[in-house]
Coordinates of C-alpha atoms and ligand atoms in Angstrom, one line a residue:
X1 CA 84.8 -63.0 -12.7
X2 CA 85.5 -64.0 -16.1
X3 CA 83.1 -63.1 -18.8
X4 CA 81.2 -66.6 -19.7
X5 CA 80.4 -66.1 -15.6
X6 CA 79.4 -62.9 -15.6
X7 CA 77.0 -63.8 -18.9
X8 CA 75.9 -67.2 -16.9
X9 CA 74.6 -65.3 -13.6
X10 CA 73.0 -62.3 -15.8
X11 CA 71.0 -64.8 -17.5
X12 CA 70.0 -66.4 -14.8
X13 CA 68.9 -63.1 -13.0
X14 CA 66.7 -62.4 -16.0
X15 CA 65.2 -66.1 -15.9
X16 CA 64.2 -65.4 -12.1
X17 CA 62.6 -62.4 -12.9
X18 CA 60.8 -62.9 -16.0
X19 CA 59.4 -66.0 -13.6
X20 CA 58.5 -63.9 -11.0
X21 CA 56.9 -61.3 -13.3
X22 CA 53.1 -61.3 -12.2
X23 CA 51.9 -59.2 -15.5
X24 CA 53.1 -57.2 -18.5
X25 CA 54.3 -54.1 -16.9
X26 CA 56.4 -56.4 -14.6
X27 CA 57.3 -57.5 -17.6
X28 CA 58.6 -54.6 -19.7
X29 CA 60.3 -53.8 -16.7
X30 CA 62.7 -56.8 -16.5
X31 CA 63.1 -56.7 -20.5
X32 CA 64.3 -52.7 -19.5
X33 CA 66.4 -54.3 -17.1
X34 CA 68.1 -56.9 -19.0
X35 CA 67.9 -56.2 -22.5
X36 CA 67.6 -51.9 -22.3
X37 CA 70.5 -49.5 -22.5
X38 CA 71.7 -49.7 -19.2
X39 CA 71.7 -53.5 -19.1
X40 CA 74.9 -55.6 -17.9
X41 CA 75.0 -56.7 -21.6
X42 CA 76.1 -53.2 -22.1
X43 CA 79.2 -53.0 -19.7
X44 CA 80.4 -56.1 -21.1
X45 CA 80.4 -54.6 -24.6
X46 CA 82.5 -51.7 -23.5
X47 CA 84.7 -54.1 -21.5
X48 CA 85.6 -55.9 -25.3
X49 CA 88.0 -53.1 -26.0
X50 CA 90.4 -54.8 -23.0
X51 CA 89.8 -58.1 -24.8
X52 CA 92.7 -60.0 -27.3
X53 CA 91.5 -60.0 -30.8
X54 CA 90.8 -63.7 -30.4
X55 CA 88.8 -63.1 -27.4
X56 CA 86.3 -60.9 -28.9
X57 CA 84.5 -62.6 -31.5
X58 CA 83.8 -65.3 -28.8
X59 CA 82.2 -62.9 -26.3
X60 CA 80.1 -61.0 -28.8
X61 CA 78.5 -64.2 -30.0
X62 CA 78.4 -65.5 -26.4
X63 CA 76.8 -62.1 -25.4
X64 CA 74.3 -62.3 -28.6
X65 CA 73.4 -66.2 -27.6
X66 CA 72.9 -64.9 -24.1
X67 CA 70.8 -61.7 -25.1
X68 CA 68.4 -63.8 -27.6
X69 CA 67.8 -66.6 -24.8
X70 CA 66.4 -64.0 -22.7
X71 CA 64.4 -62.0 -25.8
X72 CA 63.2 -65.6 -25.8
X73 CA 61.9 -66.4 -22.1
X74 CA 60.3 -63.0 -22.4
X75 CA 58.2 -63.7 -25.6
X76 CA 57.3 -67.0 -23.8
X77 CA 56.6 -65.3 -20.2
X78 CA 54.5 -62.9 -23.2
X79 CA 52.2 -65.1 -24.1
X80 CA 51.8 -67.3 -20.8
X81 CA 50.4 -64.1 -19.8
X82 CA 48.2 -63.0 -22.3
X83 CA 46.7 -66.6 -22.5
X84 CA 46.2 -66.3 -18.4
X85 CA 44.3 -62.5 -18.9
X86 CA 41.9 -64.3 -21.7
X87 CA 41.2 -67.1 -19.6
X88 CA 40.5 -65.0 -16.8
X89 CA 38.2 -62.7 -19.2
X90 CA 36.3 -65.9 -20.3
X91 CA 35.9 -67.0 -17.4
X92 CA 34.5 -63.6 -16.0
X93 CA 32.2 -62.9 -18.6
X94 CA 30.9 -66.9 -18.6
X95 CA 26.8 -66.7 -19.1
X96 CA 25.1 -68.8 -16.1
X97 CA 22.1 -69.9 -18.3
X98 CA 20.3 -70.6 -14.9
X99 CA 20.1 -66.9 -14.3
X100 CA 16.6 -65.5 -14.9
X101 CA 15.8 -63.3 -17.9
X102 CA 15.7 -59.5 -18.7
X103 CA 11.8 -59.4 -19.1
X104 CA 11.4 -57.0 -21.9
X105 CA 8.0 -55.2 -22.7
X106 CA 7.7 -54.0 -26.3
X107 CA 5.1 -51.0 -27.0
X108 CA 3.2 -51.4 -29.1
X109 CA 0.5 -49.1 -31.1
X110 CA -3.3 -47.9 -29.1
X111 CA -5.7 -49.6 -30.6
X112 CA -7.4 -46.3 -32.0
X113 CA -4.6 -46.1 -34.0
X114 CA -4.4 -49.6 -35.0
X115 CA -8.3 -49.2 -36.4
X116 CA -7.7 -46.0 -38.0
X117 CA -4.5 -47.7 -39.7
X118 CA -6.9 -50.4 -40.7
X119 CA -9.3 -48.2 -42.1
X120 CA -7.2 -46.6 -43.8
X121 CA -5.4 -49.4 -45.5
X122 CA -9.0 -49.9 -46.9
X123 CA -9.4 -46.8 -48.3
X124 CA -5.8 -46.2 -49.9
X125 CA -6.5 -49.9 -52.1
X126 CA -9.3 -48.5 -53.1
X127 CA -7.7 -45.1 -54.7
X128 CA -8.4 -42.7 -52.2
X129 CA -6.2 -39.9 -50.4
X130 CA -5.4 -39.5 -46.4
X131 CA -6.2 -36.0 -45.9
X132 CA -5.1 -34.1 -42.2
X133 CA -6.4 -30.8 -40.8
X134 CA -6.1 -28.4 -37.7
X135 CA -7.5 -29.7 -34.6
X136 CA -8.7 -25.9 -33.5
X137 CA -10.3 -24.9 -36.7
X138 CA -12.6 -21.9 -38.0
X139 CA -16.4 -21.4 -37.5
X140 CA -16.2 -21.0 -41.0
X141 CA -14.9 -24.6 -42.2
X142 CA -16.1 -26.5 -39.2
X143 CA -20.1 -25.1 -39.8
X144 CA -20.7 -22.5 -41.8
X145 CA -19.6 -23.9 -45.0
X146 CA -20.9 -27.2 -44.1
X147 CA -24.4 -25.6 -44.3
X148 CA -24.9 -24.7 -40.8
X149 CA -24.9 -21.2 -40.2
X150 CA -24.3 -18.7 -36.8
X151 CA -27.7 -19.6 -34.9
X152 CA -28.7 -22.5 -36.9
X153 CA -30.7 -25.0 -34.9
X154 CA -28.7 -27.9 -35.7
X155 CA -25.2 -26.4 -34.3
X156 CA -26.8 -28.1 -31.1
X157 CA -26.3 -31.5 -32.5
X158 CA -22.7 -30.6 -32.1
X159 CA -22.2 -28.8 -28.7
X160 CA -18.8 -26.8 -29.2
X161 CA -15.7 -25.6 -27.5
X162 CA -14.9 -22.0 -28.6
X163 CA -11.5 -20.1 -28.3
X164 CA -13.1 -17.5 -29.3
X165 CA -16.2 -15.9 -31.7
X166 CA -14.2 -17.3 -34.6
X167 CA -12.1 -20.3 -33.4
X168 CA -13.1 -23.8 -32.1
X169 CA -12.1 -26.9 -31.2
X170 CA -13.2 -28.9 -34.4
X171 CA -16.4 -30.6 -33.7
X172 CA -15.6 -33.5 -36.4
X173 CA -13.2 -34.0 -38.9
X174 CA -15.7 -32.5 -41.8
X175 CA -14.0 -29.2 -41.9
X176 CA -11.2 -30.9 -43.7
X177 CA -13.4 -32.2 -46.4
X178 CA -14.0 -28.3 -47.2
X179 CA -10.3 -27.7 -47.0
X180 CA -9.6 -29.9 -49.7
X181 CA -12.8 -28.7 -51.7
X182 CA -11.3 -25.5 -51.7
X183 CA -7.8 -26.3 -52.1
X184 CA -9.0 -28.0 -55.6
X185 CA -10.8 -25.2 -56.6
X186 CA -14.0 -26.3 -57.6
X187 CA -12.2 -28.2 -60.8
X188 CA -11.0 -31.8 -59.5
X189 CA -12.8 -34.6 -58.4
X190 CA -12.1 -35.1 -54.4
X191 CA -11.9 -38.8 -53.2
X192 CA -10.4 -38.5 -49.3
X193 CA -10.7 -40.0 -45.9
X194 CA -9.7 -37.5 -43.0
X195 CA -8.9 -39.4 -39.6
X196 CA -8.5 -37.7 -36.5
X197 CA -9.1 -36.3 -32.9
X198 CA -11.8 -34.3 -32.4
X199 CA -13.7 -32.4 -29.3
X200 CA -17.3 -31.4 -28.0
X201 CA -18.7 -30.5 -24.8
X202 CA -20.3 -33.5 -23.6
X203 CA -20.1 -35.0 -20.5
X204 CA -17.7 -37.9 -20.5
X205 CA -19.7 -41.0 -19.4
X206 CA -19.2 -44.8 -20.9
X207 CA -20.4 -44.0 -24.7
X208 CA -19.4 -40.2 -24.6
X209 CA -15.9 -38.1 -24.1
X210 CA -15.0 -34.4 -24.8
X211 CA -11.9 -36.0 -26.7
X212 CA -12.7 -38.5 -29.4
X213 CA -11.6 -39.7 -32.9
X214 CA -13.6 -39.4 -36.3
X215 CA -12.7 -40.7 -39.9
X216 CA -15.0 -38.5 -42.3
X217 CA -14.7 -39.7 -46.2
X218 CA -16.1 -37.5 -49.3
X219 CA -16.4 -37.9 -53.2
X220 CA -17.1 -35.7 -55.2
X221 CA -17.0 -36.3 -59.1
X222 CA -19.6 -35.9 -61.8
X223 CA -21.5 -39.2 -61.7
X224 CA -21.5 -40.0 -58.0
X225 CA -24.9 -41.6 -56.9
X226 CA -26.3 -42.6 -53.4
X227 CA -25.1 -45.9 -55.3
X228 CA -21.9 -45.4 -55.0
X229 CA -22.5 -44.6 -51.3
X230 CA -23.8 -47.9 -50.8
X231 CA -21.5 -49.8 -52.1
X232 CA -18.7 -48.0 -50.4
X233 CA -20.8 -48.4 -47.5
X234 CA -20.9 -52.1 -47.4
X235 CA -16.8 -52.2 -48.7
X236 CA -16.1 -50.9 -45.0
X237 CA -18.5 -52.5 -42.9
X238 CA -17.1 -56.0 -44.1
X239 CA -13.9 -55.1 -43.7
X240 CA -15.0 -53.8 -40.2
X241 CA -17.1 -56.6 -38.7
X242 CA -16.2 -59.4 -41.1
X243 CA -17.3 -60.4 -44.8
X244 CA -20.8 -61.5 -43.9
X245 CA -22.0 -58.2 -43.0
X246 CA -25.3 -56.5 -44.0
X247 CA -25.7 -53.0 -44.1
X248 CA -29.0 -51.3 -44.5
X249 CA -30.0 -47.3 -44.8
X250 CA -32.3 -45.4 -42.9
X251 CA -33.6 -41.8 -43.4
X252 CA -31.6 -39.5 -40.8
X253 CA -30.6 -35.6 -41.2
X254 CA -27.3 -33.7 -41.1
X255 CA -27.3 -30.1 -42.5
X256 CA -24.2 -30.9 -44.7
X257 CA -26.1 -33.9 -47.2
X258 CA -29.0 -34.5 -48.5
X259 CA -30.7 -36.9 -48.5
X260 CA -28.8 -38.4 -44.8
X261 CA -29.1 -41.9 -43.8
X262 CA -27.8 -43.6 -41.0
X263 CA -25.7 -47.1 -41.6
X264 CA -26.9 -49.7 -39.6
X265 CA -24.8 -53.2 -39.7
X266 CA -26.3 -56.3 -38.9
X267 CA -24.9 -57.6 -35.9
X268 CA -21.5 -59.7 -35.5
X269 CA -22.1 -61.3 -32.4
X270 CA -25.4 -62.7 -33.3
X271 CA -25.1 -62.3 -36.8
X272 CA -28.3 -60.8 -36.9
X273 CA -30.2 -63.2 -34.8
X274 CA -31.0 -60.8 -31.7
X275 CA -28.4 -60.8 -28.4
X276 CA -27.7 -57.9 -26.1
X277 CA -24.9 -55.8 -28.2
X278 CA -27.8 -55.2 -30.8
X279 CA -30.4 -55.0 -28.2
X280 CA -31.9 -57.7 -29.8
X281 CA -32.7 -55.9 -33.3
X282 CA -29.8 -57.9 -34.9
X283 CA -28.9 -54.2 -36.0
X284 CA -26.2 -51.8 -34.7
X285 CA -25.8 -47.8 -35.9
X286 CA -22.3 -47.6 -37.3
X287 CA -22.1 -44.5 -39.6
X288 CA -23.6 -41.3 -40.9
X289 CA -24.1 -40.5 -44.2
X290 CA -25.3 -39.0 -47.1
X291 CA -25.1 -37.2 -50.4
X292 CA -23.4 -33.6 -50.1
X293 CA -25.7 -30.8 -50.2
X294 CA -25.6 -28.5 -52.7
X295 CA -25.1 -25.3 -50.6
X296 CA -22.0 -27.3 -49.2
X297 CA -20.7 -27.8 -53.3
X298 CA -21.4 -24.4 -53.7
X299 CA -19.9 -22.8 -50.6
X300 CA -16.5 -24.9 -51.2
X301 CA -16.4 -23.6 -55.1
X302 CA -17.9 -26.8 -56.8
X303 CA -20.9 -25.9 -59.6
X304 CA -23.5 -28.2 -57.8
X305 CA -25.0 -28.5 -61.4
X306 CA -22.2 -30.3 -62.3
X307 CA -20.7 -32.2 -59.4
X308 CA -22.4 -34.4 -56.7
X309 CA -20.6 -36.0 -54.2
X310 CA -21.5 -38.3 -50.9
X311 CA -19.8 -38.4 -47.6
X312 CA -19.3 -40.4 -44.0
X313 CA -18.4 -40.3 -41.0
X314 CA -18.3 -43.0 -38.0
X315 CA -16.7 -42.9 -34.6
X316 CA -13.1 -44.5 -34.4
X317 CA -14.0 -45.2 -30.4
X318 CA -17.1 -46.4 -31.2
X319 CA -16.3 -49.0 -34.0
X320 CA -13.6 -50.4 -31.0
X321 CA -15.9 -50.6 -28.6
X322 CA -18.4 -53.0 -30.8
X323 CA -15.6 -55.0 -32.4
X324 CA -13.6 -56.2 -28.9
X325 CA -16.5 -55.9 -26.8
X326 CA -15.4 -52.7 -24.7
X327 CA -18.1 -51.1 -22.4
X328 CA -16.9 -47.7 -21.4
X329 CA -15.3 -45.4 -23.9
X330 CA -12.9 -44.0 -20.7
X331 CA -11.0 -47.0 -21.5
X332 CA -9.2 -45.6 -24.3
X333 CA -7.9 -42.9 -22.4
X334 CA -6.6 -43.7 -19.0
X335 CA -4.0 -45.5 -20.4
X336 CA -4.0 -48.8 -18.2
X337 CA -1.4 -51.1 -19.3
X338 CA -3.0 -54.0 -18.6
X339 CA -6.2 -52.6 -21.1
X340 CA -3.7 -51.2 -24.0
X341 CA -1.6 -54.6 -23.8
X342 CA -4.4 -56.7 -24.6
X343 CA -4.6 -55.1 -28.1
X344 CA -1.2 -55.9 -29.4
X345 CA -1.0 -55.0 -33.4
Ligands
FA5_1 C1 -20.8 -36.2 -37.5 O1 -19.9 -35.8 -36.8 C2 -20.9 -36.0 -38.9 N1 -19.9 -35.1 -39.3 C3 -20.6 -37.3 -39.6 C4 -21.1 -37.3 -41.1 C5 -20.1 -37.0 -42.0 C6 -22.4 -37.5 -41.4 C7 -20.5 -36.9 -43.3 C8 -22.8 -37.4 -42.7 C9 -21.8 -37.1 -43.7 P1 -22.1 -37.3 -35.5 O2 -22.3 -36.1 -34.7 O3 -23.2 -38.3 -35.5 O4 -21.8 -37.0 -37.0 O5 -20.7 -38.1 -35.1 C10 -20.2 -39.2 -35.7 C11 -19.8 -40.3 -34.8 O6 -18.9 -39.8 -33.8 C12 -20.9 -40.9 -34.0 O7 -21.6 -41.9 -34.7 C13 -20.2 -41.4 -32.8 O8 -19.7 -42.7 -33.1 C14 -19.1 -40.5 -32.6 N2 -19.4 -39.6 -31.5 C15 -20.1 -38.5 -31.4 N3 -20.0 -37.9 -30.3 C16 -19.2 -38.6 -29.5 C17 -18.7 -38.5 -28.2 N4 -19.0 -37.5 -27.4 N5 -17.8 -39.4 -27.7 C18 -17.5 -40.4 -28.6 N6 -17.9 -40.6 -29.8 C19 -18.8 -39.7 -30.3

């Protein structure tokens, strides 16, 4: 067959199969086939030797031609291919907006923490420090440097679990207040708030569980008044129960100040008028408080001649419970989605 043949029927060979070539490996192997070193091209080029002179130039450039139409096709056949594989892609990863969504359930903080957080906020604008203690605490910190000593009368008012003679479960969050007294040595003035869990023996029922959460503040500088209490008083429950609060003090007792008051706040939901959440007094008990007794300065290193300080403490559970209207303190701690979700900060 003479050589212009023999190039006509390779090419054509290679356009059938670069047709017929369903994907790229198919075809590499046709451009291995036609264009690789074994290829027909090749046994023509060692046939040029048995060619005239004249001859030769011709067939090499009709071999080249021949060669290059191929390379050609197979670029083409390239990208008909890769254009098919994309549209296939596409059209495999095509959205059907008709499809019903992912439903997707963000957490979202308890709301014990989101009051604490609150309360917090409140405090840090107004200059004061976020103090943190051990849950299971001494005898010593939680009462016998808060003025209560071993077989005082008023330890009842705090019913405790022990570990051991020494060790508890912190009854409040006061023993951090005497932490920080003693950490500053009797020198500095202390302005804190201490959040945090703490634990007594009662018997869980709607208003009362063995777990609960306490935020205790304390000042103590050298010209800090029952005024100052007051006011500070009346700062939180505004920013508790809204800006039209009252707040008024009435004579109470805790061994660690002197005198104690409890905080009353006049009511939100009536706004004093009388409704059942006051019991119709148009008053609820919020807080405990009082100026610092001396023997507390004293036993924490502060010269009680020199310092006076007051202190607080409320119930983070029971500050929820008034503000959304939550009847059983259990709530906070069986963790029911469909309670916790209704509180989203
Ligand atoms: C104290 O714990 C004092 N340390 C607070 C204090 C600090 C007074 C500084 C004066 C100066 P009391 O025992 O009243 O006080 O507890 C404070 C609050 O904790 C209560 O008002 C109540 O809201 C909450 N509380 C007490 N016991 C329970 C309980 N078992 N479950 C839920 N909340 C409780």
């Amino acid at each position: 067959m003479a050589i212009k043949d023999q190039l006509n029927s390779i090419k054509e060979a290679a356009k059938k199969a670069i047709k017929e070539a369903q994907s790229m490996v198919e075809l590499n192997d046709v451009k291995a086939k036609f264009l690789g070193k074994k290829s027909a091209f090749n046994d023509i080029m060692k046939s040029m030797k048995d060619l005239s002179k004249e001859e030769r130039p011709v067939v090499g450039k009709e071999t080249n031609l021949a060669k290059r139409d191929i390379q050609t096709w197979i670029d083409d056949k390239r990208q008909e291919l890769h254009d098919l594989e994309v549209a296939k892609q596409i059209e495999e990863e095509t959205v059907d907006v008709t499809m019903p969504g992912k439903e997707f359930h963000p957490g979202t903080t308890h709301l014990l923490t989101q009051i604490t957080d609150e309360i917090e906020d409140v405090f840090i604008g107004m200059g004061y420090e976020v103090m943190e203690g051990p849950e299971m605490e001494i005898d010593e910190y939680n009462f016998e440097k808060l003025n209560l000593p071993k077989d005082h009368p008023a330890r009842d008012m705090q019913d405790t679990f022990y570990i051991n003679d020494t060790v508890l479960l912190r009854t409040h969050t006061s023993p951090v207040q005497v932490r920080t007294m003693l950490e500053k040595g009797g020198k500095e003035p202390v302005k804190i708030i201490c959040p945090g869990k703490v634990y007594r023996r009662d018997e869980d029922d709607a208003t009362h569980s063995h777990q609960f959460m306490q935020i205790e503040g304390l000042v103590v500088d050298k010209d800090t008044t029952m005024a100052d209490l007051k006011g500070t008083l009346l700062v939180i429950a505004r920013e508790m129960f809204g800006q039209n609060r009252e707040i008024r003090l009435r004579p109470s007792y805790f061994p660690f100040t002197e005198p104690s008051v409890e905080v009353d706040v006049s009511c939100h939901n009536c706004n004093g008028a009388g409704c059942h959440i006051c019991k119709q007094t148009g008053w609820i008990e919020v807080l405990g408080a009082g100026m610092v007794n001396n023997n507390v300065l004293e036993a924490s290193g502060y010269d009680s001649t020199v310092y006076q300080g007051f202190a607080f403490g409320v119930g983070v559970e029971r500050i929820a419970m008034l503000k959304y209207k939550i009847n059983d303190i259990r709530q906070f701690y069986t963790n029911d989605l469909r309670f916790n979700k209704q509180f989203k900060s």
